[in-house]
Coordinates of C-alpha atoms in Angstrom, one line a residue:
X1 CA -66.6 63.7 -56.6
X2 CA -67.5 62.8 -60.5
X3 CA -64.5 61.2 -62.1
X4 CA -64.5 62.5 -66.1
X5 CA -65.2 59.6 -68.5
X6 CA -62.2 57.7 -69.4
X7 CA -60.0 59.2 -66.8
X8 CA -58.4 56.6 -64.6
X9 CA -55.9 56.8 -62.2
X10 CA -53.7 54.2 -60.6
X11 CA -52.1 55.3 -58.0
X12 CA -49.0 53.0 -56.1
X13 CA -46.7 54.0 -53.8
X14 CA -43.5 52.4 -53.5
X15 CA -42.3 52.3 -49.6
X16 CA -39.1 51.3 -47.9
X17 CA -38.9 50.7 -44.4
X18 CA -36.7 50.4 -41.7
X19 CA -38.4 48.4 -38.5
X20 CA -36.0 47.6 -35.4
X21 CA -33.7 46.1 -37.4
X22 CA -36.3 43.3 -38.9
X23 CA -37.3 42.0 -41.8
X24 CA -41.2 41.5 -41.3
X25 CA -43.6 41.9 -44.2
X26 CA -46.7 40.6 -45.6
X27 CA -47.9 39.3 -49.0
X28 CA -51.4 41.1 -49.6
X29 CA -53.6 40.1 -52.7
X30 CA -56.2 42.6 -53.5
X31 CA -59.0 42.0 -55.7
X32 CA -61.9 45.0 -56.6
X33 CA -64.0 45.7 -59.3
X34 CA -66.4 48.4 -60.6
X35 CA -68.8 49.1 -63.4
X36 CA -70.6 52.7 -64.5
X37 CA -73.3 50.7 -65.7
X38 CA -76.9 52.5 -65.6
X39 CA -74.7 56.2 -64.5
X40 CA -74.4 59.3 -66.6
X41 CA -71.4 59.7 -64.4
X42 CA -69.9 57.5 -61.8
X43 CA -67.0 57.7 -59.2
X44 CA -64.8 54.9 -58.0
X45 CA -62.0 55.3 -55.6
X46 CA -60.5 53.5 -52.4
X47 CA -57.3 53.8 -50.2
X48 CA -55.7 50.7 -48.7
X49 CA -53.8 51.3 -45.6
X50 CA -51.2 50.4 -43.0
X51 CA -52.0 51.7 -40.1
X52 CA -52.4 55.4 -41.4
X53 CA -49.5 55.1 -43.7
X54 CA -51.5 55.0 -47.3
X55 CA -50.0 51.3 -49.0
X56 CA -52.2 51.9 -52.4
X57 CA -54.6 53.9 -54.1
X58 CA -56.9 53.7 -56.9
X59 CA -59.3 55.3 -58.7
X60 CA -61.4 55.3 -62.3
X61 CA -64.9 56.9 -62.7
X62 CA -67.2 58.4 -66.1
X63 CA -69.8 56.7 -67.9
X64 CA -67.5 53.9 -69.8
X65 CA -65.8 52.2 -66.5
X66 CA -65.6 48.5 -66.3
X67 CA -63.1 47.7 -63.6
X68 CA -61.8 44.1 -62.5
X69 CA -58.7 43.9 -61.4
X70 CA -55.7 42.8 -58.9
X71 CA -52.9 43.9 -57.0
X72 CA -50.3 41.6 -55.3
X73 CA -48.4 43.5 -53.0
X74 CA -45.2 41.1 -51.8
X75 CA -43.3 43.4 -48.9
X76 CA -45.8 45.3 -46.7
X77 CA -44.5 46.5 -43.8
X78 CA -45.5 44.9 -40.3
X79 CA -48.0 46.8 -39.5
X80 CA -50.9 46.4 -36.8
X81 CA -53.8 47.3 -38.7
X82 CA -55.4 47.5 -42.1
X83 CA -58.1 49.3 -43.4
X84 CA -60.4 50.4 -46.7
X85 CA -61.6 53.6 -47.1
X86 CA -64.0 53.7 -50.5
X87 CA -65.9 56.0 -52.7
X88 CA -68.5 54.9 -54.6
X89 CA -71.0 57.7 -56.1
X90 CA -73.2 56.9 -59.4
X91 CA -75.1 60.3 -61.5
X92 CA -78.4 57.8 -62.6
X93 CA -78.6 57.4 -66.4
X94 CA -82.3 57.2 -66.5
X95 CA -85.4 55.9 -64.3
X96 CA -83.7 52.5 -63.7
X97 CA -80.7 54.2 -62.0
X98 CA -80.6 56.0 -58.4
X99 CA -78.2 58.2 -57.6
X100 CA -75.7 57.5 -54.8
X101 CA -73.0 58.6 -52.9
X102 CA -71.3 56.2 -51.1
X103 CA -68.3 56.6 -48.1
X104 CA -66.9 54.1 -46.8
X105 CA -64.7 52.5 -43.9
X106 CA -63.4 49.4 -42.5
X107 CA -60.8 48.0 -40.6
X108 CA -59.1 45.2 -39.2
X109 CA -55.9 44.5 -37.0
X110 CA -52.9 42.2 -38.3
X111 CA -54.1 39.3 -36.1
X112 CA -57.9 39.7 -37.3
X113 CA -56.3 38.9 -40.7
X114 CA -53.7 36.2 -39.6
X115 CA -56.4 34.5 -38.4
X116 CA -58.6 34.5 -41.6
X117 CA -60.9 37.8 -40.9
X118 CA -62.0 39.2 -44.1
X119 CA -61.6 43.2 -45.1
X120 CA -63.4 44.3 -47.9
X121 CA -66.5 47.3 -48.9
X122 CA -68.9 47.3 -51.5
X123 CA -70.1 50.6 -52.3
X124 CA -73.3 51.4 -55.1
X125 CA -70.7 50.5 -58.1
X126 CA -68.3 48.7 -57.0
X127 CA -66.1 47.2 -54.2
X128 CA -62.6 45.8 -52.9
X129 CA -61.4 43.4 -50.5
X130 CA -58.3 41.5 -49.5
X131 CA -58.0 38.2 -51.0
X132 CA -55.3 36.8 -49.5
X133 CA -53.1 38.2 -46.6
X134 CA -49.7 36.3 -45.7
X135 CA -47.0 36.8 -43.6
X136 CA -43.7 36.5 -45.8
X137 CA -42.0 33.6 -43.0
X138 CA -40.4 30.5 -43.2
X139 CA -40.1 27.6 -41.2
X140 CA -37.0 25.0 -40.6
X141 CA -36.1 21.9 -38.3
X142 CA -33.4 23.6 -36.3
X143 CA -31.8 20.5 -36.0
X144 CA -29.4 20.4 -39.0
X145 CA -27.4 17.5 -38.6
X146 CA -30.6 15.2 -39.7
X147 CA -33.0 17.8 -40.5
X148 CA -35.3 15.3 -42.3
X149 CA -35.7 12.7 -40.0
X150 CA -36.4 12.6 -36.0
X151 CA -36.2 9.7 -33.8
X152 CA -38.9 8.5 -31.1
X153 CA -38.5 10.0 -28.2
X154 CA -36.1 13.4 -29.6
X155 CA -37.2 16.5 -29.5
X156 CA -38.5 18.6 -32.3
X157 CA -37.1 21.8 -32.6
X158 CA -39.3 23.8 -35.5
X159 CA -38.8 27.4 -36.0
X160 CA -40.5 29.8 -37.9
X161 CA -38.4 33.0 -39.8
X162 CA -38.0 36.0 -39.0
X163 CA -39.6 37.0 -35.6
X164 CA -41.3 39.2 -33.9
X165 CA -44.5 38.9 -36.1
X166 CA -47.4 39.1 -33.9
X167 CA -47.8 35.3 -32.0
X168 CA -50.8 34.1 -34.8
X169 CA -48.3 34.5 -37.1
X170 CA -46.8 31.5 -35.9
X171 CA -50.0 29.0 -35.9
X172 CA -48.5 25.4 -36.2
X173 CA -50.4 22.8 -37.8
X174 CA -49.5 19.1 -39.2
X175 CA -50.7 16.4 -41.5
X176 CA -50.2 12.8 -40.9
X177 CA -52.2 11.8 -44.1
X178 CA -50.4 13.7 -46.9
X179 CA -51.9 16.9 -46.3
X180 CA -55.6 15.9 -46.7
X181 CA -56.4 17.6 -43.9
X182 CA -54.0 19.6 -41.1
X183 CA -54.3 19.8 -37.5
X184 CA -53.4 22.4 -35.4
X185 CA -50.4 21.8 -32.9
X186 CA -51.8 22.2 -29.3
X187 CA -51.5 25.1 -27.3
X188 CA -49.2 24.0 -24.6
X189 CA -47.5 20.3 -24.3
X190 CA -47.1 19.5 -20.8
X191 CA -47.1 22.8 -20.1
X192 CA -45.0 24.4 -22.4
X193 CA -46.5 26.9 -24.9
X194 CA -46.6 24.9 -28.4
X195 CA -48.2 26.7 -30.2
X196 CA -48.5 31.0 -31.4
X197 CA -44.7 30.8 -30.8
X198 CA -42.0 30.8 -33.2
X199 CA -40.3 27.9 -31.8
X200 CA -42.1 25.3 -30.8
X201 CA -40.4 22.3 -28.9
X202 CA -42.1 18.3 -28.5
X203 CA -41.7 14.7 -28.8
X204 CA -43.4 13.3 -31.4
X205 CA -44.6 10.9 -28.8
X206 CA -46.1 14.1 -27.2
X207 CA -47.9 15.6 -30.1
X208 CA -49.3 12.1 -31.4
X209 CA -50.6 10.5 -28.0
X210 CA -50.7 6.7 -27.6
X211 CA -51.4 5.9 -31.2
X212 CA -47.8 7.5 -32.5
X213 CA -46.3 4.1 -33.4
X214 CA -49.0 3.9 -36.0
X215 CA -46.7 6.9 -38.1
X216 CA -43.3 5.0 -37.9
X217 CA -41.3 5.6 -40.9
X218 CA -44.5 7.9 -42.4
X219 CA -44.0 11.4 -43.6
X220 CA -45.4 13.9 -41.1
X221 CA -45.8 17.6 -42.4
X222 CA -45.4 21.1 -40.7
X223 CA -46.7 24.4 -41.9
X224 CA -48.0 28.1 -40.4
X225 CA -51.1 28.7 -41.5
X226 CA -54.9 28.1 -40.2
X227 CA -57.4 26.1 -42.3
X228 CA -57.2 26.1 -45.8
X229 CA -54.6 29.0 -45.6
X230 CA -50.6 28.1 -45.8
X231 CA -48.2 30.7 -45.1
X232 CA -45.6 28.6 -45.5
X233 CA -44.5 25.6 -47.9
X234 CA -44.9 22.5 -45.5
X235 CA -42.1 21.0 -43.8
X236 CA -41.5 17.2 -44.0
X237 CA -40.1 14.8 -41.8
X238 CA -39.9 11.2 -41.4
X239 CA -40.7 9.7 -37.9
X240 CA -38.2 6.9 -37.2
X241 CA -38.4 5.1 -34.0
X242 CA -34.5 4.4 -34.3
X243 CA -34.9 1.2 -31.9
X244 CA -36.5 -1.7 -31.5
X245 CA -40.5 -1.3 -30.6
X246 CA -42.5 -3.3 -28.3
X247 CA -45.2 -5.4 -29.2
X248 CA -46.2 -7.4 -26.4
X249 CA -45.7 -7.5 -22.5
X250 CA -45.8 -10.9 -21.2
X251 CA -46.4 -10.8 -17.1
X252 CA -46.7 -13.7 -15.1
X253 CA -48.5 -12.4 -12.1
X254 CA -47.2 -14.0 -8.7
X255 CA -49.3 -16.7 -6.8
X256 CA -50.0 -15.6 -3.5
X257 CA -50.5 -12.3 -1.9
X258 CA -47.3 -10.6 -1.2
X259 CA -44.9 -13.3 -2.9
X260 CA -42.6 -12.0 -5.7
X261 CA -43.2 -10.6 -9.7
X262 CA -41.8 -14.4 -11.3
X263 CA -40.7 -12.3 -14.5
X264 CA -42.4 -9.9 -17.4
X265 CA -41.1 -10.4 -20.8
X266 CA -41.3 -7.5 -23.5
X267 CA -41.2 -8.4 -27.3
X268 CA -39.7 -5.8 -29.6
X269 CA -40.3 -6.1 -33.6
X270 CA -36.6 -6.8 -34.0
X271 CA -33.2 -8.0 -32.7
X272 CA -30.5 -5.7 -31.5
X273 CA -28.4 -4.5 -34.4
X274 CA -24.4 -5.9 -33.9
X275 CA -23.7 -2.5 -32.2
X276 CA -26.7 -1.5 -30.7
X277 CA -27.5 -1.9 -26.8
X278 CA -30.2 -0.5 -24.7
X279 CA -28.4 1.9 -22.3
X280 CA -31.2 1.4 -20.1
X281 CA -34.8 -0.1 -19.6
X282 CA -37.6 0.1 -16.7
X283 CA -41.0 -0.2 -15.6
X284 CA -42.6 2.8 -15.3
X285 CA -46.0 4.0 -13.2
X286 CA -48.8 5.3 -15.9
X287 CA -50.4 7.4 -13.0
X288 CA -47.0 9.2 -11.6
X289 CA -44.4 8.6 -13.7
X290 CA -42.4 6.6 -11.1
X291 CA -39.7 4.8 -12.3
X292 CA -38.5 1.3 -10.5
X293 CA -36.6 -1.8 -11.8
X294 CA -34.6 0.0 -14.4
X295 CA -31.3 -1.8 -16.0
X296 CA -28.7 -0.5 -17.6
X297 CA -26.6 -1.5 -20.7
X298 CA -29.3 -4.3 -22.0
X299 CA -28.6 -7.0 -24.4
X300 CA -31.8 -9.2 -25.3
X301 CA -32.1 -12.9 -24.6
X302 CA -30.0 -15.3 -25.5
X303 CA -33.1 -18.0 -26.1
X304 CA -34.9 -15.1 -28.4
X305 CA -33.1 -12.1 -29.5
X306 CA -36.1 -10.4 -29.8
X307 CA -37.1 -10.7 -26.0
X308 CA -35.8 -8.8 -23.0
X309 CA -37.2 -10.5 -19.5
X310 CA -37.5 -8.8 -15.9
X311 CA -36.3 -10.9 -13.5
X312 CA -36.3 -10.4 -9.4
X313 CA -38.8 -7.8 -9.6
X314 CA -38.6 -4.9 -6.5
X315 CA -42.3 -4.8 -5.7
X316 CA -45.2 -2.2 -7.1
X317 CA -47.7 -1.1 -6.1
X318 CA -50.9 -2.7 -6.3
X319 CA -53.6 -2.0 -8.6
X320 CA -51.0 0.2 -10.8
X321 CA -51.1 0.0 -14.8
X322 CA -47.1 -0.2 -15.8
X323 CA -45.7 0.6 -19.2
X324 CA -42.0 0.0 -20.4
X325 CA -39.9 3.1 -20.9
X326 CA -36.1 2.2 -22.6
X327 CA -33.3 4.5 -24.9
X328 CA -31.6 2.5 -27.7
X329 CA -28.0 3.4 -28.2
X330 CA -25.7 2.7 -31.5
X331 CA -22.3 2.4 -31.2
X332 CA -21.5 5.7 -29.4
X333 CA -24.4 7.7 -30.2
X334 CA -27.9 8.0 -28.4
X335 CA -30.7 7.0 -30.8
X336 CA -34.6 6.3 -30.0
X337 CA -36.1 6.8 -26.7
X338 CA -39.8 5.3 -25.9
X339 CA -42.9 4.1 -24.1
X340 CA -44.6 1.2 -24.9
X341 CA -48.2 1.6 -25.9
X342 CA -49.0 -1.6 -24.2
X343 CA -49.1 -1.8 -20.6
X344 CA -50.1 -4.1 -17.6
X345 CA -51.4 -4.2 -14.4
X346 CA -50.1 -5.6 -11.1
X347 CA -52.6 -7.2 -8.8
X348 CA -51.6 -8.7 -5.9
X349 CA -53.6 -11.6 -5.0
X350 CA -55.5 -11.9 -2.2
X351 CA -54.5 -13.2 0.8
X352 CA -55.4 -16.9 1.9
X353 CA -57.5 -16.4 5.0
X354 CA -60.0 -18.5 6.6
X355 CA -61.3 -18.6 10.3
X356 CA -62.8 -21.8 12.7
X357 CA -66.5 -21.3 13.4
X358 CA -67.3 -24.0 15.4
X359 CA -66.6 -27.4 16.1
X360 CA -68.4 -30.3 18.1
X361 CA -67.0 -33.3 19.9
X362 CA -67.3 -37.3 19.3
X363 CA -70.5 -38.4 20.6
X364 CA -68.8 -41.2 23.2
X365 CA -65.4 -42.2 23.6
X366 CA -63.7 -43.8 21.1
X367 CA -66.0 -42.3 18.1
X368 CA -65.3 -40.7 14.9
X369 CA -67.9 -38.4 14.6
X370 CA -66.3 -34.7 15.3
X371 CA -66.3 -32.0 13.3
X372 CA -65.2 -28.7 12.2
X373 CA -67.0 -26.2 10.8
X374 CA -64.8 -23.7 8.4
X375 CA -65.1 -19.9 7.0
X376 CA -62.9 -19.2 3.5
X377 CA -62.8 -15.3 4.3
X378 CA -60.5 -15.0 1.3
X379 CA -58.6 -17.1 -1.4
X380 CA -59.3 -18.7 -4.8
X381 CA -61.1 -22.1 -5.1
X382 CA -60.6 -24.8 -5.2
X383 CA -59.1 -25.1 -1.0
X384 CA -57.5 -28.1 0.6
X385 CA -58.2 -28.8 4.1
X386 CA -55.2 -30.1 6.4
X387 CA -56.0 -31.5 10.1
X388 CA -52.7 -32.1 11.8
X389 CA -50.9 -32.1 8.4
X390 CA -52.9 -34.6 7.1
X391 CA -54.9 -33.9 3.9
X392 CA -58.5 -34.4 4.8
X393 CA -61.9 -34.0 2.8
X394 CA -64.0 -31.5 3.6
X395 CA -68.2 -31.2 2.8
X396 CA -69.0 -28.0 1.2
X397 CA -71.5 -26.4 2.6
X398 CA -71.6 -22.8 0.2
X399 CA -68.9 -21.1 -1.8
X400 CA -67.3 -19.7 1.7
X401 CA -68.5 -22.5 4.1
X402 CA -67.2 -26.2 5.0
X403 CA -67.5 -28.9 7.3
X404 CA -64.4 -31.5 8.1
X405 CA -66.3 -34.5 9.9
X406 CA -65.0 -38.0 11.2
X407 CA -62.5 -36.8 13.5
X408 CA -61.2 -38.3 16.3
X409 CA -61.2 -37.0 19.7
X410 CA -58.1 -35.3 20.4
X411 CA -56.9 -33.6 24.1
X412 CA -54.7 -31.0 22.8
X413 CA -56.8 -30.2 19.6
X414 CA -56.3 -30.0 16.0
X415 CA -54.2 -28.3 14.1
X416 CA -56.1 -26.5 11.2
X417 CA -54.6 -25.5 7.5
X418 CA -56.5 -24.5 4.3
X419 CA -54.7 -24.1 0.9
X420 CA -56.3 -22.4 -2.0
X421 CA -55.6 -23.7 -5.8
X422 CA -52.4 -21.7 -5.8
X423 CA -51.3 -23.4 -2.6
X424 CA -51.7 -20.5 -0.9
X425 CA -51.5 -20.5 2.6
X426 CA -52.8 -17.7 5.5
X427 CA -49.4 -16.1 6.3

């Protein structure tokens, strides 16, 4: 169809809706533009839809149309799809002109768009697509009594308003560097679904790994949105560790195999504040999780009051990597909960063994000459060799081999100990 020069129509329907009781609409921006440039006549019309409820309309046509143009529609209904349907159709002016007669379609569903799919048609004259498409939601910390701030170890409560949008409607992301760049909140967090929902729960601990001490007392920001695309204004929130934070783990490993832990002393950045325990402390397994010498209601040293030592140490496991888990407590309320980023590892040492391998007699009576030969099997050098309690000197043969010599002949035999530089002894 030829629409008449200078005849143009702009067609908008108004809608209300009613859907379950919700609130959920979009923010759609469209952009199109169209010129009867080189056409005796020309035809320009297109029908944006929800679903196959018509949203908006236009059209403008003859030989004297020079379209370019936007609609902002703020409160379209939630609706599952979206689609074009264009006519573009051109009556050729002269040579340099062909005539056409464009129809067009396209379509896209709600979570196509959510997720940054673009919906537009270009027909012989002109075109139109979707320049931006937002849901209309907001987000909060559902924590109101400090909705600013959250403490190591607490969990984040965010929510995003109202619901029952589809799930990408709800795509978490953060910044940690002032909204340079954003990062998309993980799926799941030990297996919990993080992300796609509208209320997302974690630690920041969680959602920053190992290196989240590094964005103490730093703004971290929230949004919905994907890439460059915010649906929301962002969210921010201070991470406070709201306790004192290690900084070192100091263990003295024992000396010999199976004696006890002596002690492992943890540094924090600060003292205690007047009020402020620990309502508990503990070493914790990094493979398992188990928890083992935990104590309750801690004060810090009374030598350095920013120190807390283990002493009498229930055994672990050997080989394991520990890290220190503790919840900080002020006054009557619970504050910051955490787990060192440094760790150790317990090692017990090896056990002192060593085994006789021979041994020859004095040559005659009454001579000094015997000797016994020696195997270390395990241990750490440097060893001391004991004959009948008496420290004796030994010739080293290899790193695992020695020879005692100038002994005495003696009718009930010797008795044999080795000691390694811990003085360990074969238990």
């Amino acid at each position: 169809m030829i629409v008449l020069k200078n005849y143009k129509l702009l067609f908008i329907l108004l809608f209300a809706f009613i859907t379950k009781g919700y609130n959920q609409t979009y923010t759609i921006k469209i952009d199109y533009d169209a010129s009867s440039d080189g056409c005796h006549a020309a035809g320009y019309s297109w029908d944006f839809k929800g679903n196959t409820s018509i949203i908006t309309s236009f059209g403008d046509g003859g030989n004297n149309m020079e379209v370019n143009e936007s609609q902002t529609f703020t409160a379209v209904p939630n609706y599952s799809s979206f689609s074009f349907s264009l006519h573009s159709s051109c009556v050729a002016l002269g040579s340099s002109t062909t005539n056409c007669n464009n129809n067009f379609t396209a379509t896209k569903t709600a979570v196509q768009m959510l997720q940054g799919g673009y919906l537009g048609l270009g027909g012989c004259n002109g075109g139109v697509n979707i320049d931006s498409f937002k849901p209309n939601v907001v987000i909060q910390n559902l924590d109101t009594t400090d909705p600013s701030n959250i403490c190591a170890g607490f969990s984040l409560s965010l929510a995003g308003f109202p619901a029952n949008f589809p799930a990408e409607a709800y795509h978490w992301q953060y910044s940690v560097n002032n909204q340079v760049t954003w990062i998309d909140v993980p799926a799941t967090i030990a297996g919990r679904a993080t992300n796609n929902t509208p209320t997302p729960t974690f630690s920041m601990q969680e959602l920053l790994g190992v290196n989240h001490t590094n964005y103490i007392n730093k703004p971290i920001y929230f949004r919905l949105g994907y890439a460059t695309t915010s649906f929301t204004t962002p969210l921010i929130l201070y991470y406070s560790a709201c306790t004192p934070v290690v900084t070192n783990i100091e263990y003295e490993a024992p000396n010999c195999n199976g004696d006890a832990i002596p002690k492992v002393a943890i540094s924090f950045d600060r003292p205690l504040d007047n009020d402020e325990t620990l309502v508990y402390i503990y070493i914790r397994d990094k493979n398992n999780g188990a928890i083992s010498n935990q104590r309750n209601n801690v004060v810090f040293d009374t030598a350095d009051p920013k120190k807390y030592t283990f002493y009498n140490i229930s055994p672990l496991e050997n080989t394991r990597t520990y890290e220190i888990g503790y919840q900080a407590k002020k006054g009557t309320i619970m504050r910051g909960s955490m787990f060192s980023t440094q760790s150790f590892t317990y090692n017990d040492p090896a056990k002192m063994q060593f085994k006789v391998t021979g041994q020859s007699l004095p040559t005659c009576f009454g001579n000094e000459d015997a000797t016994i030969d020696i195997e270390i099997l395990s241990g750490e050098s440097p060893y001391n060799f004991y004959v009948d309690n008496v420290l004796t000197t030994a010739s080293k043969i290899d790193n695992s081999h020695y020879k005692i010599t100038g002994l005495k002949a003696n009718a009930v035999g010797y008795k044999i100990k080795v000691t390694d530089k811990n003085n360990c002894i074969e238990k």
